[in-house]
PDB file of C-alpha atoms in Angstrom:
ATOM      1  CA  MET U   1      -4.150   6.481   5.522  1.00 48.00           C
ATOM      2  CA  GLY U   2      -7.003   8.827   4.754  1.00 53.00           C
ATOM      3  CA  ALA U   3      -6.400  11.964   2.732  1.00 66.00           C
ATOM      4  CA  GLY U   4      -9.925  13.201   2.238  1.00 81.00           C
ATOM      5  CA  TRP U   5     -12.876  11.948   0.256  1.00 87.00           C
ATOM      6  CA  PHE U   6     -11.218  12.482  -3.154  1.00 88.00           C
ATOM      7  CA  TRP U   7      -8.236  10.245  -2.406  1.00 86.00           C
ATOM      8  CA  ASP U   8     -10.364   7.723  -0.559  1.00 87.00           C
ATOM      9  CA  ALA U   9     -12.733   7.457  -3.536  1.00 92.00           C
ATOM     10  CA  GLY U  10      -9.841   7.075  -5.983  1.00 91.00           C
ATOM     11  CA  ASN U  11      -8.280   4.387  -3.827  1.00 89.00           C
ATOM     12  CA  ALA U  12     -11.625   2.597  -3.574  1.00 92.00           C
ATOM     13  CA  ILE U  13     -11.778   2.542  -7.378  1.00 95.00           C
ATOM     14  CA  GLY U  14      -8.262   1.062  -7.413  1.00 94.00           C
ATOM     15  CA  PHE U  15      -9.208  -1.626  -4.916  1.00 93.00           C
ATOM     16  CA  ALA U  16     -12.249  -2.468  -7.049  1.00 96.00           C
ATOM     17  CA  ALA U  17      -9.956  -2.886 -10.068  1.00 96.00           C
ATOM     18  CA  PHE U  18      -7.638  -5.125  -8.041  1.00 94.00           C
ATOM     19  CA  ALA U  19     -10.581  -7.195  -6.800  1.00 94.00           C
ATOM     20  CA  GLY U  20     -11.667  -7.595 -10.421  1.00 95.00           C
ATOM     21  CA  LEU U  21      -8.192  -8.852 -11.356  1.00 93.00           C
ATOM     22  CA  LEU U  22      -8.351 -11.441  -8.606  1.00 92.00           C
ATOM     23  CA  TYR U  23     -11.886 -12.452  -9.571  1.00 91.00           C
ATOM     24  CA  LEU U  24     -10.816 -12.930 -13.194  1.00 91.00           C
ATOM     25  CA  THR U  25      -8.039 -15.217 -12.012  1.00 88.00           C
ATOM     26  CA  ILE U  26     -10.129 -17.189  -9.538  1.00 85.00           C
ATOM     27  CA  THR U  27     -12.967 -17.815 -12.004  1.00 81.00           C
ATOM     28  CA  SER U  28     -10.772 -18.874 -14.917  1.00 80.00           C
ATOM     29  CA  GLY U  29     -10.944 -22.588 -14.272  1.00 73.00           C
ATOM     30  CA  ARG U  30     -11.695 -25.453 -16.584  1.00 73.00           C
ATOM     31  CA  ARG U  31     -15.320 -24.483 -17.182  1.00 80.00           C
ATOM     32  CA  LEU U  32     -14.546 -20.954 -18.276  1.00 80.00           C
ATOM     33  CA  ASP U  33     -17.270 -19.000 -20.023  1.00 86.00           C
ATOM     34  CA  VAL U  34     -14.946 -17.156 -22.393  1.00 84.00           C
ATOM     35  CA  ARG U  35     -17.444 -14.439 -23.292  1.00 87.00           C
ATOM     36  CA  LYS U  36     -18.152 -13.578 -19.647  1.00 90.00           C
ATOM     37  CA  HIS U  37     -14.422 -13.642 -18.883  1.00 90.00           C
ATOM     38  CA  GLN U  38     -13.793 -11.273 -21.789  1.00 90.00           C
ATOM     39  CA  VAL U  39     -16.542  -8.847 -20.762  1.00 92.00           C
ATOM     40  CA  LEU U  40     -15.330  -8.861 -17.162  1.00 93.00           C
ATOM     41  CA  GLY U  41     -11.774  -8.225 -18.404  1.00 93.00           C
ATOM     42  CA  TYR U  42     -12.994  -5.142 -20.284  1.00 95.00           C
ATOM     43  CA  GLY U  43     -14.824  -4.037 -17.152  1.00 96.00           C
ATOM     44  CA  VAL U  44     -11.712  -4.420 -15.004  1.00 96.00           C
ATOM     45  CA  LEU U  45      -9.705  -2.426 -17.553  1.00 97.00           C
ATOM     46  CA  MET U  46     -12.317   0.347 -17.438  1.00 97.00           C
ATOM     47  CA  VAL U  47     -12.296   0.425 -13.621  1.00 97.00           C
ATOM     48  CA  ALA U  48      -8.480   0.505 -13.627  1.00 97.00           C
ATOM     49  CA  ALA U  49      -8.581   3.363 -16.153  1.00 97.00           C
ATOM     50  CA  ALA U  50     -11.057   5.174 -13.897  1.00 97.00           C
ATOM     51  CA  HIS U  51      -8.587   4.770 -11.001  1.00 95.00           C
ATOM     52  CA  VAL U  52      -5.724   6.188 -13.083  1.00 92.00           C
ATOM     53  CA  PHE U  53      -7.614   9.098 -14.596  1.00 92.00           C
ATOM     54  CA  TRP U  54      -9.463   9.914 -11.368  1.00 93.00           C
ATOM     55  CA  PHE U  55      -6.162  10.981  -9.880  1.00 88.00           C
ATOM     56  CA  LEU U  56      -4.601  12.436 -13.044  1.00 88.00           C
ATOM     57  CA  LEU U  57      -7.565  14.666 -13.790  1.00 88.00           C
ATOM     58  CA  GLY U  58      -8.447  15.530 -10.218  1.00 85.00           C
ATOM     59  CA  ASP U  59      -5.114  16.249  -8.530  1.00 81.00           C
ATOM     60  CA  ALA U  60      -2.303  18.052 -10.314  1.00 78.00           C
ATOM     61  CA  ALA U  61       0.237  16.811  -7.741  1.00 79.00           C
ATOM     62  CA  VAL U  62      -0.173  13.249  -9.024  1.00 82.00           C
ATOM     63  CA  VAL U  63       1.810  14.148 -12.145  1.00 83.00           C
ATOM     64  CA  GLU U  64       4.889  14.167  -9.882  1.00 83.00           C
ATOM     65  CA  PHE U  65       4.439  10.411  -9.532  1.00 82.00           C
ATOM     66  CA  LEU U  66       4.911   9.979 -13.280  1.00 83.00           C
ATOM     67  CA  LYS U  67       8.198  11.829 -13.638  1.00 85.00           C
ATOM     68  CA  VAL U  68      11.649  10.295 -13.763  1.00 87.00           C
ATOM     69  CA  GLY U  69      12.708   9.577 -10.222  1.00 87.00           C
ATOM     70  CA  ALA U  70       9.179   8.862  -9.019  1.00 89.00           C
ATOM     71  CA  PRO U  71       8.847   6.057  -6.464  1.00 91.00           C
ATOM     72  CA  ASP U  72       9.104   2.573  -7.937  1.00 93.00           C
ATOM     73  CA  TYR U  73       5.739   1.572  -6.456  1.00 92.00           C
ATOM     74  CA  MET U  74       4.034   4.187  -8.615  1.00 92.00           C
ATOM     75  CA  TRP U  75       5.832   2.907 -11.701  1.00 93.00           C
ATOM     76  CA  HIS U  76       4.625  -0.586 -10.783  1.00 95.00           C
ATOM     77  CA  GLY U  77       1.076   0.781 -10.859  1.00 94.00           C
ATOM     78  CA  VAL U  78       1.674   2.205 -14.334  1.00 94.00           C
ATOM     79  CA  VAL U  79       3.206  -1.080 -15.500  1.00 96.00           C
ATOM     80  CA  ALA U  80       0.288  -3.066 -14.053  1.00 96.00           C
ATOM     81  CA  PHE U  81      -2.191  -0.877 -15.945  1.00 96.00           C
ATOM     82  CA  LEU U  82      -0.252  -1.236 -19.208  1.00 96.00           C
ATOM     83  CA  LEU U  83       0.116  -4.999 -18.726  1.00 97.00           C
ATOM     84  CA  LEU U  84      -3.633  -5.289 -18.222  1.00 96.00           C
ATOM     85  CA  GLY U  85      -4.154  -3.547 -21.551  1.00 95.00           C
ATOM     86  CA  VAL U  86      -1.646  -5.832 -23.268  1.00 93.00           C
ATOM     87  CA  LEU U  87      -3.221  -8.863 -21.621  1.00 93.00           C
ATOM     88  CA  ILE U  88      -6.584  -7.987 -23.145  1.00 91.00           C
ATOM     89  CA  ILE U  89      -5.271  -6.989 -26.572  1.00 89.00           C
ATOM     90  CA  VAL U  90      -3.238 -10.160 -27.140  1.00 88.00           C
ATOM     91  CA  ALA U  91      -6.155 -12.318 -25.991  1.00 87.00           C
ATOM     92  CA  LEU U  92      -8.452 -11.118 -28.770  1.00 84.00           C
ATOM     93  CA  VAL U  93      -9.026 -13.919 -31.244  1.00 76.00           C
ATOM     94  CA  PRO U  94      -7.554 -12.413 -34.450  1.00 77.00           C
ATOM     95  CA  ASP U  95      -4.412 -11.241 -32.621  1.00 73.00           C
ATOM     96  CA  ARG U  96      -4.178 -14.386 -30.560  1.00 80.00           C
ATOM     97  CA  PHE U  97      -3.846 -16.552 -33.666  1.00 78.00           C
ATOM     98  CA  ARG U  98      -0.993 -14.381 -34.931  1.00 80.00           C
ATOM     99  CA  ILE U  99       0.916 -14.438 -31.630  1.00 84.00           C
ATOM    100  CA  TYR U 100       0.422 -17.949 -30.236  1.00 83.00           C
ATOM    101  CA  ARG U 101       0.939 -21.140 -32.184  1.00 80.00           C
ATOM    102  CA  ASP U 102      -1.801 -23.049 -30.334  1.00 87.00           C
ATOM    103  CA  TYR U 103      -4.314 -22.751 -27.514  1.00 85.00           C
ATOM    104  CA  PRO U 104      -2.137 -24.344 -24.775  1.00 87.00           C
ATOM    105  CA  ALA U 105       0.632 -21.843 -25.541  1.00 88.00           C
ATOM    106  CA  PHE U 106      -1.877 -18.994 -25.379  1.00 89.00           C
ATOM    107  CA  LYS U 107      -3.298 -20.257 -22.102  1.00 87.00           C
ATOM    108  CA  TYR U 108       0.165 -20.604 -20.556  1.00 90.00           C
ATOM    109  CA  TRP U 109       1.379 -17.136 -21.566  1.00 91.00           C
ATOM    110  CA  HIS U 110      -1.963 -15.537 -20.726  1.00 90.00           C
ATOM    111  CA  SER U 111      -1.642 -16.974 -17.210  1.00 90.00           C
ATOM    112  CA  VAL U 112       1.973 -15.808 -16.873  1.00 93.00           C
ATOM    113  CA  LEU U 113       1.040 -12.298 -17.995  1.00 94.00           C
ATOM    114  CA  ALA U 114      -1.992 -12.244 -15.680  1.00 93.00           C
ATOM    115  CA  ILE U 115       0.093 -13.291 -12.673  1.00 92.00           C
ATOM    116  CA  THR U 116       2.727 -10.680 -13.563  1.00 94.00           C
ATOM    117  CA  THR U 117       0.010  -8.030 -13.802  1.00 95.00           C
ATOM    118  CA  ILE U 118      -1.393  -8.983 -10.405  1.00 94.00           C
ATOM    119  CA  GLY U 119       2.108  -9.091  -8.924  1.00 93.00           C
ATOM    120  CA  THR U 120       2.965  -5.587 -10.107  1.00 95.00           C
ATOM    121  CA  ALA U 121      -0.393  -4.289  -8.872  1.00 95.00           C
ATOM    122  CA  THR U 122       0.214  -5.963  -5.513  1.00 93.00           C
ATOM    123  CA  TYR U 123       3.611  -4.283  -5.252  1.00 93.00           C
ATOM    124  CA  HIS U 124       1.949  -0.951  -6.095  1.00 94.00           C
ATOM    125  CA  VAL U 125      -0.548  -1.366  -3.265  1.00 92.00           C
ATOM    126  CA  VAL U 126       1.699  -2.846  -0.582  1.00 92.00           C
ATOM    127  CA  VAL U 127       4.927  -0.886  -1.013  1.00 90.00           C
ATOM    128  CA  SER U 128       3.227   2.504  -1.403  1.00 87.00           C
ATOM    129  CA  ASN U 129       2.089   2.170   2.213  1.00 82.00           C
ATOM    130  CA  PHE U 130      -0.904   4.378   1.380  1.00 79.00           C
ATOM    131  CA  TYR U 131      -3.544   1.703   1.737  1.00 77.00           C
ATOM    132  CA  LEU U 132      -2.552  -0.873   4.313  1.00 82.00           C
ATOM    133  CA  GLY U 133      -1.673   0.466   7.740  1.00 79.00           C
ATOM    134  CA  THR U 134       0.152  -2.450   9.344  1.00 87.00           C
ATOM    135  CA  TRP U 135       2.609  -5.156   8.336  1.00 89.00           C
ATOM    136  CA  TYR U 136       0.105  -7.941   8.942  1.00 90.00           C
ATOM    137  CA  GLN U 137      -2.459  -6.270   6.646  1.00 91.00           C
ATOM    138  CA  ALA U 138       0.206  -6.138   3.943  1.00 90.00           C
ATOM    139  CA  LEU U 139       1.091  -9.791   4.573  1.00 92.00           C
ATOM    140  CA  LEU U 140      -2.552 -10.865   4.369  1.00 92.00           C
ATOM    141  CA  PHE U 141      -2.956  -8.853   1.165  1.00 89.00           C
ATOM    142  CA  VAL U 142       0.055 -10.572  -0.420  1.00 91.00           C
ATOM    143  CA  LEU U 143      -1.187 -13.991   0.709  1.00 92.00           C
ATOM    144  CA  LEU U 144      -4.578 -13.211  -0.836  1.00 86.00           C
ATOM    145  CA  GLU U 145      -2.885 -12.356  -4.118  1.00 86.00           C
ATOM    146  CA  ILE U 146      -0.770 -15.517  -4.070  1.00 88.00           C
ATOM    147  CA  GLY U 147      -3.802 -17.639  -3.251  1.00 86.00           C
ATOM    148  CA  ALA U 148      -5.799 -16.172  -6.119  1.00 82.00           C
ATOM    149  CA  ALA U 149      -2.935 -16.481  -8.587  1.00 77.00           C
ATOM    150  CA  PHE U 150      -2.235 -20.126  -7.855  1.00 78.00           C
TER     151      PHE U 150
END
């Protein structure tokens, strides 16, 4: 649903952040280049921050979506953004050694947190009904997310 160039641009930034999340998941196989994965993770966080602050700084009405009683899909967007930040912080090597006892434990919990982040972002996109106009677009979007996550 179009709401002018400002909202369309902000939503495009959000979709770019979501695409980055999926790309990070898809490319994190056995032959993972950790440095590239880390840099891309920072990039996705920056694009997600651009999506958040684009709306906060450019449209005063958006603050209504952050108040108590705001729609749950908006809170899922906030949670997804915060989870992405946590996901990156706890993956940094000095912190990772303090939190996880070994690499397999880190890898497991990093995957769980990544899938949770993508799931909350998916809920934000699909349930808001701002971005996908029909039920089959929403279904395809969810299937895309599930395919990337697993």
